[in-house]
mmCIF file of C-alpha atoms in Angstrom:
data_model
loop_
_atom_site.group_PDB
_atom_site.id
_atom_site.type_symbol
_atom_site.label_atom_id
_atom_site.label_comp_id
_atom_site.label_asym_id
_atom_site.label_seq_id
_atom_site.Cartn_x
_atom_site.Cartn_y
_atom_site.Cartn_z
ATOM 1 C CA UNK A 129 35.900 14.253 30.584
ATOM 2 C CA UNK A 130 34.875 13.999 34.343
ATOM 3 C CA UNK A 131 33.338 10.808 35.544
ATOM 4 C CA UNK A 132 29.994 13.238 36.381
ATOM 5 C CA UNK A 133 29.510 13.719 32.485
ATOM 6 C CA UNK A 134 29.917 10.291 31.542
ATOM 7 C CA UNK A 135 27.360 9.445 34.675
ATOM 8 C CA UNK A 136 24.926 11.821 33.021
ATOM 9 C CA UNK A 137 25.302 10.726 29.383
ATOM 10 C CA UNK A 138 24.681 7.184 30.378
ATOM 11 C CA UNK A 139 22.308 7.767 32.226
ATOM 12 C CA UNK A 140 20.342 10.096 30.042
ATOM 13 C CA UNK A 141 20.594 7.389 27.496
ATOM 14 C CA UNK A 142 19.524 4.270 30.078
ATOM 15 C CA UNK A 143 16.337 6.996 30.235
ATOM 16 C CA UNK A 144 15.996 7.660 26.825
ATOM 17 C CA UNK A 145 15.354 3.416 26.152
ATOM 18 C CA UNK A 146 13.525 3.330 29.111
ATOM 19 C CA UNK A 147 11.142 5.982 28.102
ATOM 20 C CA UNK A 148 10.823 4.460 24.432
ATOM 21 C CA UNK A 149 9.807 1.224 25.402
ATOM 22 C CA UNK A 150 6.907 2.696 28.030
ATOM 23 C CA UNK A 151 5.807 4.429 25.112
ATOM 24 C CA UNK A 152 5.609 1.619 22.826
ATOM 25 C CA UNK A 153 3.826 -0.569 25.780
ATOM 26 C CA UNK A 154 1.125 2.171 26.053
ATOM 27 C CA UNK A 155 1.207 2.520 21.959
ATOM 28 C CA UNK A 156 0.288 -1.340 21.451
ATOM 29 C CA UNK A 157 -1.894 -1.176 24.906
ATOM 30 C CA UNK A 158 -3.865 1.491 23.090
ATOM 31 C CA UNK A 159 -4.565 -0.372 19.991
ATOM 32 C CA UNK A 160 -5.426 -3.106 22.314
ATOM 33 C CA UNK A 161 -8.167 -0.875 24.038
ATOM 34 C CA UNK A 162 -9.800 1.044 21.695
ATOM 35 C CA UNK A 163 -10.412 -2.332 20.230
ATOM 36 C CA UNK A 164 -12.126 -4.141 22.705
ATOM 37 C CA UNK A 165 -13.541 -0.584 23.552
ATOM 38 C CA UNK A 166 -15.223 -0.979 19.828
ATOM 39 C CA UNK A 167 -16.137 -4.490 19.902
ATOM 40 C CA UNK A 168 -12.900 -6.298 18.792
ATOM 41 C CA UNK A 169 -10.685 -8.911 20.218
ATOM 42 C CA UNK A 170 -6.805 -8.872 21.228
ATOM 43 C CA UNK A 171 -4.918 -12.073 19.511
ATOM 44 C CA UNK A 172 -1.612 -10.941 20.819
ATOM 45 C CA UNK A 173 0.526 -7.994 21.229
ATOM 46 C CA UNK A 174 4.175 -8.360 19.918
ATOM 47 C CA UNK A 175 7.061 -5.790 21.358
ATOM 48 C CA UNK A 176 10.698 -6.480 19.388
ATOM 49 C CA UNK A 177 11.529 -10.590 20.415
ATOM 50 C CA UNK A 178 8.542 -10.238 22.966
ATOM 51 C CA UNK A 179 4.744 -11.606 22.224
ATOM 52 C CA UNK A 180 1.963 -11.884 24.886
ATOM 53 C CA UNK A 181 -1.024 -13.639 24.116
ATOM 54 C CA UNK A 182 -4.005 -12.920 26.274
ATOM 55 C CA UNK A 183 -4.143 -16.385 28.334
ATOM 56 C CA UNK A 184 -1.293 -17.401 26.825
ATOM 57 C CA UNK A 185 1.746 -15.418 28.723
ATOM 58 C CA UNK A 186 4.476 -14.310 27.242
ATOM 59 C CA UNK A 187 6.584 -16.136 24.420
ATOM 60 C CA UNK A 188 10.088 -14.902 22.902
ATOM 61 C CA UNK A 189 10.694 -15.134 19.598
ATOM 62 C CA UNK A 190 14.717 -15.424 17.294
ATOM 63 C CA UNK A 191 14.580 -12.534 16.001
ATOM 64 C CA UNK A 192 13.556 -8.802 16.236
ATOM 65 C CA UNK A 193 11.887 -7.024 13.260
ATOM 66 C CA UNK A 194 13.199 -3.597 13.814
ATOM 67 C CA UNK A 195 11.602 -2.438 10.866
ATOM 68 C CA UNK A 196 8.556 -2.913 12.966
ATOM 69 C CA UNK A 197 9.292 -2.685 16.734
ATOM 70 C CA UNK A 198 5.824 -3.860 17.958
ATOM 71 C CA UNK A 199 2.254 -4.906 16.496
ATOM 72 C CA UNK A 200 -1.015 -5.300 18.187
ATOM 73 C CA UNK A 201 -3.132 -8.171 16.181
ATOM 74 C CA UNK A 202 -6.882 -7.260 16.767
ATOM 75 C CA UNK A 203 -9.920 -9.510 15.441
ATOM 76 C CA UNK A 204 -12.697 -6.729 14.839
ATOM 77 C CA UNK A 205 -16.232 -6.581 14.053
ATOM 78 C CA UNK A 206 -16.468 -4.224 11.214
ATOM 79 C CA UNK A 207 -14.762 -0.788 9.696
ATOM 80 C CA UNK A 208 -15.457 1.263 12.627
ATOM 81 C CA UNK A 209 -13.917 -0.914 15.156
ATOM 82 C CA UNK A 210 -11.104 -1.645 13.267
ATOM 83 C CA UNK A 211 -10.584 2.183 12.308
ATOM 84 C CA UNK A 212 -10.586 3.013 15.986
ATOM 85 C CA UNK A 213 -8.436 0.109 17.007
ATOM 86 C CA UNK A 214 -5.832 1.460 14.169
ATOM 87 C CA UNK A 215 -6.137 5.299 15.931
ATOM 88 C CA UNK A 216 -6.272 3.790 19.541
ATOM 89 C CA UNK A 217 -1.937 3.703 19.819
ATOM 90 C CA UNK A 218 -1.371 7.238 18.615
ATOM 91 C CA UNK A 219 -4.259 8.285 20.663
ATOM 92 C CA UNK A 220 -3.170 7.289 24.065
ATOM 93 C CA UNK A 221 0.859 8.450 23.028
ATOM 94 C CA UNK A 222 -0.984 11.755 22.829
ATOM 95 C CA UNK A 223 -3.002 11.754 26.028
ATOM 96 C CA UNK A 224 0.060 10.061 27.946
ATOM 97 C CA UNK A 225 2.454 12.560 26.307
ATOM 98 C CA UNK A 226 0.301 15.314 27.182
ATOM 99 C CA UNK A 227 -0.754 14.696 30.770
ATOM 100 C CA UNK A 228 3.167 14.531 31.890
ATOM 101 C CA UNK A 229 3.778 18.068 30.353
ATOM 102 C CA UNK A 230 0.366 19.550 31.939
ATOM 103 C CA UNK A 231 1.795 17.820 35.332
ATOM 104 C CA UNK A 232 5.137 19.870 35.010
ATOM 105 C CA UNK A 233 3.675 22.752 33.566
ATOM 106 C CA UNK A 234 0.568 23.293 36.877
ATOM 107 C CA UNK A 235 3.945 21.967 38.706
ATOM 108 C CA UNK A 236 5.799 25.171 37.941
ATOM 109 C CA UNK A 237 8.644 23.497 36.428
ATOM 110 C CA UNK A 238 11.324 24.301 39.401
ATOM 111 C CA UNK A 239 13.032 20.970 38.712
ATOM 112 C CA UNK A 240 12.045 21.126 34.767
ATOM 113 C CA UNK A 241 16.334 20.539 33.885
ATOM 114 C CA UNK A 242 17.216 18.170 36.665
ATOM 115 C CA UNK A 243 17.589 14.514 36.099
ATOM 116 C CA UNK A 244 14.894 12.711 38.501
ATOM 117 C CA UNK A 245 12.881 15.069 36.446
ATOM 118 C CA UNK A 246 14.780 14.088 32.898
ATOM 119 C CA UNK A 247 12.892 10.571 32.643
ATOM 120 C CA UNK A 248 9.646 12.058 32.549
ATOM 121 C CA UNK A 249 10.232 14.594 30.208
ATOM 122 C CA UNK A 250 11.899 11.861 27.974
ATOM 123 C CA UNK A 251 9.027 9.933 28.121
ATOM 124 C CA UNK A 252 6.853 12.739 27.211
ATOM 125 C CA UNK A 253 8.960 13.744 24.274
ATOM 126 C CA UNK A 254 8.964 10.444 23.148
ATOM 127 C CA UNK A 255 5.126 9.523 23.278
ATOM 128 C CA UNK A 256 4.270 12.882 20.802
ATOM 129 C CA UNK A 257 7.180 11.588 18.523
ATOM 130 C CA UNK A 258 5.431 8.280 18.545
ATOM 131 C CA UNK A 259 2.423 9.815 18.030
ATOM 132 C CA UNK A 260 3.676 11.662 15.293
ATOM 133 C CA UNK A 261 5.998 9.263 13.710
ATOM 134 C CA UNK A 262 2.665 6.647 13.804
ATOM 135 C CA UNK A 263 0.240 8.797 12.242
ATOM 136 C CA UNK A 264 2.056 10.978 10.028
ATOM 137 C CA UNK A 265 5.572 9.086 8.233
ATOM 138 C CA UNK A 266 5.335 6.719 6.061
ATOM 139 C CA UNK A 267 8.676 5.601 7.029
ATOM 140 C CA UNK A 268 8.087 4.756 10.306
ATOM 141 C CA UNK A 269 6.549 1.372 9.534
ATOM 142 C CA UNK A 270 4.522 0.286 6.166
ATOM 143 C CA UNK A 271 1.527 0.778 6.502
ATOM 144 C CA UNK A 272 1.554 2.535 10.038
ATOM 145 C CA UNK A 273 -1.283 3.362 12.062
ATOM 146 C CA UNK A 274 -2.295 7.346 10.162
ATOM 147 C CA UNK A 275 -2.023 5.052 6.529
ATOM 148 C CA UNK A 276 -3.977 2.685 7.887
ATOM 149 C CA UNK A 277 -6.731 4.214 9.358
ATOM 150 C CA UNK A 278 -7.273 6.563 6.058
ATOM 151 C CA UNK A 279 -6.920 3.654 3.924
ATOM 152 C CA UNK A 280 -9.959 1.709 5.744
ATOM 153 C CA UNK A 281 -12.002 4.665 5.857
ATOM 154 C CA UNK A 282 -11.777 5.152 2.036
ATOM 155 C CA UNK A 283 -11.372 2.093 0.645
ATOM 156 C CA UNK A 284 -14.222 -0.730 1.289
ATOM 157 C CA UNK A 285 -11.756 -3.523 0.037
ATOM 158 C CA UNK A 286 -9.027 -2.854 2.427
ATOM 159 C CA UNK A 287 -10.883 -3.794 5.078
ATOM 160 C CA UNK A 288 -11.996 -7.364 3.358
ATOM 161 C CA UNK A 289 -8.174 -7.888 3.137
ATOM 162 C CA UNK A 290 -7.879 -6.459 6.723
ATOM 163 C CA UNK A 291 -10.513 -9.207 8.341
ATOM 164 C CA UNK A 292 -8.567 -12.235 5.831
ATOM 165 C CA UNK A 293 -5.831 -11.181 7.682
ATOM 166 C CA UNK A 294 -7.179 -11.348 10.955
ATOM 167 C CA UNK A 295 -9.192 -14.861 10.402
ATOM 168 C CA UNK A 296 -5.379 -16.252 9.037
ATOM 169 C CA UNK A 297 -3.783 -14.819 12.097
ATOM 170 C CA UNK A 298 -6.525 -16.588 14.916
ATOM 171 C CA UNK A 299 -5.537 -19.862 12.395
ATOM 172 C CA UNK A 300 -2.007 -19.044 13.663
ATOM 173 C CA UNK A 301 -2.857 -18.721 16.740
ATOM 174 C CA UNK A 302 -4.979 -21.643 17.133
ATOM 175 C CA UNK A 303 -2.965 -23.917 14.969
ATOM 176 C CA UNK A 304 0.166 -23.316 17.590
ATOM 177 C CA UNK A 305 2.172 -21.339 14.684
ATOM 178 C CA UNK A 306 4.436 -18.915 17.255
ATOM 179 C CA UNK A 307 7.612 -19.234 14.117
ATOM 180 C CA UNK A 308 5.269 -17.532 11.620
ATOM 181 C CA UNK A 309 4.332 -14.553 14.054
ATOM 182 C CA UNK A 310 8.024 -13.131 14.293
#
């Protein structure tokens, strides 16, 4: 093996975990948006070891759930809002994902293969996995964001059990709880 490959597989895979964790910024960010966008309220916005609370800064947790790589905790209004807020993530993986492949597609694509090029294709590739892996698996987290959104709009209870949730997670957050949020 030259040294050339081994340059290039590192740093295709330096690019790869790059581009992941800009997606999963701009997933959370998303949820974040279309929530205040509909009325609700960020409590906090959790990434791996990594929670920011708005006014709060950032706080590092013990451990890393990597059964669940992130969570945006919303306080919403009613159904709609929360239903939204739930769709929000996927939804901007999609538009982000999107917009860099229409960029290199009106670009022409001359430096499509290349690897100052590579990054953003990773990163495309990666937000419409998210956005598929989020609305589509159930694997991909419990009750992840497609789940989620269906089960709200059909069933009146889950979202009673969705705003407990929320009111014991501002007591968290108010109370000073940060051990119980990881």
């Amino acid at each position: 093996m030259s040294g050339r490959f081994i340059f290039y597989c590192l740093s295709c895979g330096g690019i790869a975990l790059v581009s992941y964790i800009m997606a999963a910024v701009l997933h959370e960010g998303g949820h974040a948006l279309f929530g205040w966008l509909f009325g609700g309220r960020c409590l906090w916005i959790r990434l791996g070891r990594f929670l920011w609370v708005p006014g709060g800064g950032i706080l590092t947790g013990r451990k890393a759930s990597y059964s669940n790589a992130g969570e945006c905790v919303l306080i919403c209004p009613d159904q709609k809002s929360l239903i939204m807020a739930a769709l929000g993530g996927p939804a901007v993986n999609l538009l982000s994902g999107f917009a860099v492949w229409a960029v290199f597609i009106l670009k022409g694509g001359g430096e499509f293969f290349f690897l100052k090029a590579m990054g953003w294709m990773v990163f495309a590739f990666s937000s419409l996995l998210m956005t598929f892996f989020s609305l589509f698996l159930r694997w991909a987290g419990e009750e992840n964001d497609g789940s989620l959104a269906w089960g709200l709009y059909r069933e009146k209870g889950k979202c009673k059990k969705m705003k407990d949730n929320q009111q014991r997670d501002f007591l968290r957050l108010e109370f000073g709880l940060m051990e119980e949020m990881f």
